[in-house]
CSV table of C-alpha atoms and ligand atoms in Angstrom, one decimal:
chain,number,residue,atom,x,y,z
A,20,UNK,CA,84.8,72.0,86.8
A,21,UNK,CA,82.1,70.3,84.8
A,22,UNK,CA,81.1,73.1,82.4
A,23,UNK,CA,83.1,74.7,79.6
A,24,UNK,CA,85.5,76.9,81.5
A,25,UNK,CA,84.9,80.7,81.3
A,26,UNK,CA,88.0,82.7,81.5
A,27,UNK,CA,87.5,86.5,81.9
A,28,UNK,CA,90.2,89.2,81.9
A,29,UNK,CA,89.5,92.3,84.0
A,30,UNK,CA,91.7,95.0,82.6
A,31,UNK,CA,90.7,97.6,85.2
A,32,UNK,CA,92.0,101.1,84.3
A,33,UNK,CA,94.8,99.9,82.0
A,34,UNK,CA,95.6,100.1,78.3
A,35,UNK,CA,94.5,102.3,75.4
A,36,UNK,CA,92.3,101.6,72.4
A,37,UNK,CA,95.3,100.9,70.1
A,38,UNK,CA,96.8,98.5,72.7
A,39,UNK,CA,93.5,96.7,73.1
A,40,UNK,CA,93.1,96.1,69.4
A,41,UNK,CA,96.6,94.8,69.1
A,42,UNK,CA,96.1,92.5,72.1
A,43,UNK,CA,92.9,91.1,70.8
A,44,UNK,CA,94.2,90.5,67.3
A,45,UNK,CA,97.2,88.7,68.7
A,46,UNK,CA,95.1,86.7,71.2
A,47,UNK,CA,92.5,85.5,68.8
A,48,UNK,CA,95.0,83.7,66.6
A,49,UNK,CA,96.5,81.9,69.6
A,50,UNK,CA,93.3,80.6,71.1
A,51,UNK,CA,91.3,79.3,68.1
A,52,UNK,CA,91.6,75.7,69.2
A,53,UNK,CA,90.9,76.3,72.9
A,54,UNK,CA,87.7,75.0,74.5
A,55,UNK,CA,87.3,77.8,77.0
A,56,UNK,CA,85.0,80.7,76.5
A,57,UNK,CA,86.9,83.9,76.8
A,58,UNK,CA,85.8,87.4,77.9
A,59,UNK,CA,87.6,90.7,78.5
A,60,UNK,CA,86.2,93.5,80.6
A,61,UNK,CA,87.3,96.7,78.9
A,62,UNK,CA,87.4,100.3,80.0
A,63,UNK,CA,84.4,102.3,78.7
A,64,UNK,CA,86.3,104.4,76.2
A,65,UNK,CA,87.5,101.6,73.9
A,66,UNK,CA,84.8,98.9,74.3
A,67,UNK,CA,83.7,99.7,70.8
A,68,UNK,CA,87.1,99.3,69.2
A,69,UNK,CA,87.6,96.1,71.2
A,70,UNK,CA,84.3,94.8,70.1
A,71,UNK,CA,85.1,95.4,66.4
A,72,UNK,CA,88.5,93.7,66.8
A,73,UNK,CA,86.7,90.7,68.5
A,74,UNK,CA,84.1,90.2,65.8
A,75,UNK,CA,84.2,86.6,64.3
A,76,UNK,CA,86.4,85.4,67.2
A,77,UNK,CA,85.5,83.5,70.3
A,78,UNK,CA,86.3,86.5,72.5
A,79,UNK,CA,83.4,88.4,74.1
A,80,UNK,CA,83.6,91.9,75.3
A,81,UNK,CA,82.3,93.4,78.4
A,82,UNK,CA,82.4,96.4,80.7
A,83,UNK,CA,83.6,96.9,84.3
A,84,UNK,CA,80.7,99.0,85.6
A,85,UNK,CA,77.5,100.9,84.7
A,86,UNK,CA,74.8,103.1,86.1
A,87,UNK,CA,71.4,101.7,87.1
A,88,UNK,CA,69.3,104.4,85.5
A,89,UNK,CA,68.1,104.4,81.8
A,90,UNK,CA,69.3,107.9,81.3
A,91,UNK,CA,69.2,111.4,82.8
A,92,UNK,CA,71.2,113.8,84.9
A,93,UNK,CA,74.0,111.6,86.1
A,94,UNK,CA,77.1,113.4,84.9
A,95,UNK,CA,80.0,111.1,84.0
A,96,UNK,CA,77.9,107.9,84.2
A,97,UNK,CA,77.2,105.3,81.5
A,98,UNK,CA,74.0,103.3,81.1
A,99,UNK,CA,73.4,99.7,80.3
A,100,UNK,CA,71.8,100.6,77.0
A,101,UNK,CA,74.9,102.6,76.0
A,102,UNK,CA,77.0,99.6,76.8
A,103,UNK,CA,74.8,97.3,74.8
A,104,UNK,CA,74.9,99.8,71.9
A,105,UNK,CA,78.7,99.5,71.6
A,106,UNK,CA,78.9,95.7,71.9
A,107,UNK,CA,79.3,94.9,75.6
A,108,UNK,CA,77.8,91.5,76.3
A,109,UNK,CA,78.5,91.4,80.0
A,110,UNK,CA,79.4,93.8,82.8
A,111,UNK,CA,81.3,93.2,86.0
A,112,UNK,CA,79.3,94.5,89.0
A,113,UNK,CA,80.2,94.9,92.6
A,114,UNK,CA,84.0,94.4,92.2
A,115,UNK,CA,85.6,94.8,95.6
A,116,UNK,CA,87.5,97.8,94.3
A,117,UNK,CA,84.2,99.5,93.5
A,118,UNK,CA,82.8,98.5,96.9
A,119,UNK,CA,85.8,99.8,98.7
A,120,UNK,CA,86.9,102.8,96.7
A,121,UNK,CA,83.6,104.0,95.4
A,122,UNK,CA,81.4,103.1,98.3
A,123,UNK,CA,79.1,100.7,96.3
A,124,UNK,CA,76.6,99.0,98.5
A,125,UNK,CA,74.7,95.7,97.9
A,126,UNK,CA,71.6,97.7,97.3
A,127,UNK,CA,73.2,99.8,94.6
A,128,UNK,CA,74.8,96.7,93.0
A,129,UNK,CA,71.4,95.0,93.0
A,130,UNK,CA,69.9,98.0,91.1
A,131,UNK,CA,72.6,97.8,88.5
A,132,UNK,CA,72.2,94.0,88.2
A,133,UNK,CA,68.5,94.3,87.5
A,134,UNK,CA,69.0,96.9,84.9
A,135,UNK,CA,71.8,95.0,83.2
A,136,UNK,CA,69.4,92.0,82.9
A,137,UNK,CA,66.7,94.2,81.5
A,138,UNK,CA,69.1,95.3,78.8
A,139,UNK,CA,70.3,91.7,78.0
A,140,UNK,CA,73.8,92.3,79.4
A,141,UNK,CA,75.0,89.4,81.5
A,142,UNK,CA,76.2,90.6,85.0
A,143,UNK,CA,79.2,89.1,86.6
A,144,UNK,CA,78.4,89.7,90.3
A,145,UNK,CA,81.6,89.8,92.4
A,146,UNK,CA,81.5,88.8,96.0
A,147,UNK,CA,84.1,88.1,98.5
A,148,UNK,CA,85.2,88.6,102.1
A,149,UNK,CA,88.1,90.8,103.4
A,150,UNK,CA,91.0,89.3,105.3
A,151,UNK,CA,89.6,90.7,108.5
A,152,UNK,CA,86.2,89.2,107.9
A,153,UNK,CA,87.8,85.8,107.2
A,154,UNK,CA,89.9,86.0,110.3
A,155,UNK,CA,86.8,86.8,112.4
A,156,UNK,CA,85.0,83.7,110.9
A,157,UNK,CA,82.6,85.9,109.0
A,158,UNK,CA,83.2,84.6,105.5
A,159,UNK,CA,79.9,82.8,105.1
A,160,UNK,CA,77.9,85.6,106.6
A,161,UNK,CA,79.5,88.1,104.1
A,162,UNK,CA,79.0,85.9,101.1
A,163,UNK,CA,75.4,85.1,102.0
A,164,UNK,CA,74.6,88.8,102.5
A,165,UNK,CA,76.2,89.8,99.2
A,166,UNK,CA,74.4,87.1,97.3
A,167,UNK,CA,71.0,87.6,98.9
A,168,UNK,CA,71.1,91.4,98.6
A,169,UNK,CA,72.8,91.5,95.2
A,170,UNK,CA,70.4,89.0,93.7
A,171,UNK,CA,67.2,90.4,95.2
A,172,UNK,CA,64.2,90.3,92.9
A,173,UNK,CA,65.9,88.3,90.2
A,174,UNK,CA,63.7,85.7,88.6
A,175,UNK,CA,64.8,82.1,88.1
A,176,UNK,CA,64.5,82.7,84.4
A,177,UNK,CA,67.1,85.6,84.6
A,178,UNK,CA,69.3,83.8,87.0
A,179,UNK,CA,70.9,81.6,84.4
A,180,UNK,CA,72.3,84.8,82.7
A,181,UNK,CA,74.2,85.8,85.8
A,182,UNK,CA,77.7,84.8,86.6
A,183,UNK,CA,79.0,84.9,90.1
A,184,UNK,CA,82.7,85.6,90.8
A,185,UNK,CA,84.1,84.7,94.2
A,186,UNK,CA,87.0,87.0,94.8
A,187,UNK,CA,88.4,87.0,98.3
A,188,UNK,CA,89.6,90.6,98.8
A,189,UNK,CA,92.8,89.4,100.4
A,190,UNK,CA,93.7,87.5,97.2
A,191,UNK,CA,93.2,90.3,94.7
A,192,UNK,CA,96.4,91.8,93.3
A,193,UNK,CA,98.4,90.4,96.2
A,194,UNK,CA,99.9,87.3,94.5
A,195,UNK,CA,98.4,85.4,97.4
A,196,UNK,CA,95.8,83.2,95.7
A,197,UNK,CA,93.4,81.1,97.7
A,198,UNK,CA,94.4,77.5,97.7
A,199,UNK,CA,92.1,75.4,95.6
A,200,UNK,CA,90.7,73.8,98.8
A,201,UNK,CA,89.9,77.2,100.3
A,202,UNK,CA,88.3,78.4,97.0
A,203,UNK,CA,86.3,75.2,96.5
A,204,UNK,CA,85.1,75.4,100.1
A,205,UNK,CA,83.7,78.9,99.4
A,206,UNK,CA,82.2,77.8,96.1
A,207,UNK,CA,80.4,75.0,97.7
A,208,UNK,CA,78.9,77.5,100.2
A,209,UNK,CA,78.0,79.9,97.3
A,210,UNK,CA,76.3,77.0,95.5
A,211,UNK,CA,74.3,76.3,98.6
A,212,UNK,CA,73.2,79.9,98.9
A,213,UNK,CA,72.2,80.0,95.2
A,214,UNK,CA,70.1,76.9,95.8
A,215,UNK,CA,68.3,78.6,98.6
A,216,UNK,CA,67.8,81.8,96.6
A,217,UNK,CA,66.7,80.1,93.4
A,218,UNK,CA,66.6,76.3,93.1
A,219,UNK,CA,68.9,73.3,92.9
A,220,UNK,CA,68.5,73.2,89.2
A,221,UNK,CA,69.4,76.9,88.7
A,222,UNK,CA,72.2,76.8,91.2
A,223,UNK,CA,73.8,73.9,89.4
A,224,UNK,CA,73.6,75.6,86.0
A,225,UNK,CA,75.0,79.0,87.1
A,226,UNK,CA,78.7,79.7,86.5
A,227,UNK,CA,80.7,80.5,89.6
A,228,UNK,CA,84.2,81.9,88.8
A,229,UNK,CA,87.2,82.3,91.1
A,230,UNK,CA,89.2,85.5,91.1
A,231,UNK,CA,92.3,86.6,93.0
A,232,UNK,CA,95.9,86.2,91.8
A,233,UNK,CA,95.0,83.6,89.2
A,234,UNK,CA,98.0,82.8,87.0
A,235,UNK,CA,99.4,80.2,84.6
A,236,UNK,CA,100.8,78.2,87.6
A,237,UNK,CA,97.6,77.8,89.6
A,238,UNK,CA,94.7,78.0,87.1
A,239,UNK,CA,94.4,74.3,86.3
A,240,UNK,CA,94.5,73.3,89.9
A,241,UNK,CA,91.8,75.8,90.8
A,242,UNK,CA,89.6,74.9,87.9
A,243,UNK,CA,90.0,71.2,88.6
A,244,UNK,CA,87.6,71.7,91.5
A,245,UNK,CA,84.0,70.6,90.9
A,246,UNK,CA,82.4,73.9,91.8
A,247,UNK,CA,84.9,76.3,90.1
A,248,UNK,CA,83.7,77.0,86.6
A,249,UNK,CA,86.2,79.5,85.4
A,250,UNK,CA,88.4,82.5,86.5
A,251,UNK,CA,88.2,86.3,86.7
A,252,UNK,CA,91.8,87.5,86.1
A,253,UNK,CA,93.2,90.9,86.7
A,254,UNK,CA,97.0,91.3,86.6
A,255,UNK,CA,97.7,88.2,84.5
A,256,UNK,CA,95.2,89.2,81.8
A,257,UNK,CA,97.1,92.4,80.9
A,258,UNK,CA,100.0,90.5,79.4
A,259,UNK,CA,99.4,88.7,76.2
A,260,UNK,CA,101.8,85.8,77.0
A,261,UNK,CA,100.4,85.1,80.4
A,262,UNK,CA,96.7,85.5,79.4
A,263,UNK,CA,97.1,83.3,76.4
A,264,UNK,CA,99.0,80.6,78.3
A,265,UNK,CA,96.1,80.5,80.8
A,266,UNK,CA,93.5,80.1,78.1
A,267,UNK,CA,95.5,77.5,76.2
A,268,UNK,CA,95.4,75.2,79.2
A,269,UNK,CA,91.7,74.5,78.4
B,317,LIG,P1,94.2,89.8,90.2
B,317,LIG,O1,92.7,90.6,90.1
B,317,LIG,O2,94.0,88.7,89.2
B,317,LIG,O3,95.2,90.8,89.8
B,317,LIG,O4,94.3,89.4,91.6
B,317,LIG,C1,91.5,89.9,90.1
B,317,LIG,C2,90.4,90.9,90.0
B,317,LIG,O5,90.5,92.0,90.6
B,317,LIG,O6,89.4,90.7,89.3
């Protein structure tokens, strides 16, 4: 890790607006002296409340998904402009749960990513292989495809606003984190792909986070690796004690 660490909580479908505000008010007091940048990906319905609670703090607020169109007949969907309007500064795209449970394809994720960039919302593009793919030796093939397709038609200028999150599917919510060596290995490969897609200069500047059972006990070891610039944290970001302990390490 050579950059200022970026620690992002992914709350998934948890909490209420009231709980979010209390959480953020509590968290902000605890992390004032930390060096890390901190983000929380909030459910749509209380992004605005979370944004208000985070004003004048170092916490930035983001969303977990969006639609790629500007507006129109897409019942139940939320556009990038709507997110921007309520204070979201980033959006998680292509999380493995969305790929698996909501059939999101690389092509769809790419459309969302291009729209997010257009609306000045930084995308966090999630990529990662399943256990089966890893066992069959397909990790590199999967990561390369997800990066190439997901980042199609992105300019070098825009690339610096994109964060990549490497989240091996077998490590998400399982308590079975990748070892720091396994994670760093994947991050080196990701960096190489980014260099091919953009340039060395851009690939070096881009943030690549690790996600998958990150907790207080393993976060320092993971982030000590040269190519791991931060963490995307699910379970351990829901609890104020565990999330603040992670942030306070940096
Ligand atoms: P986890 O989730 O930290 O609970 O494994 C990570 C994620 O899904 O982003």
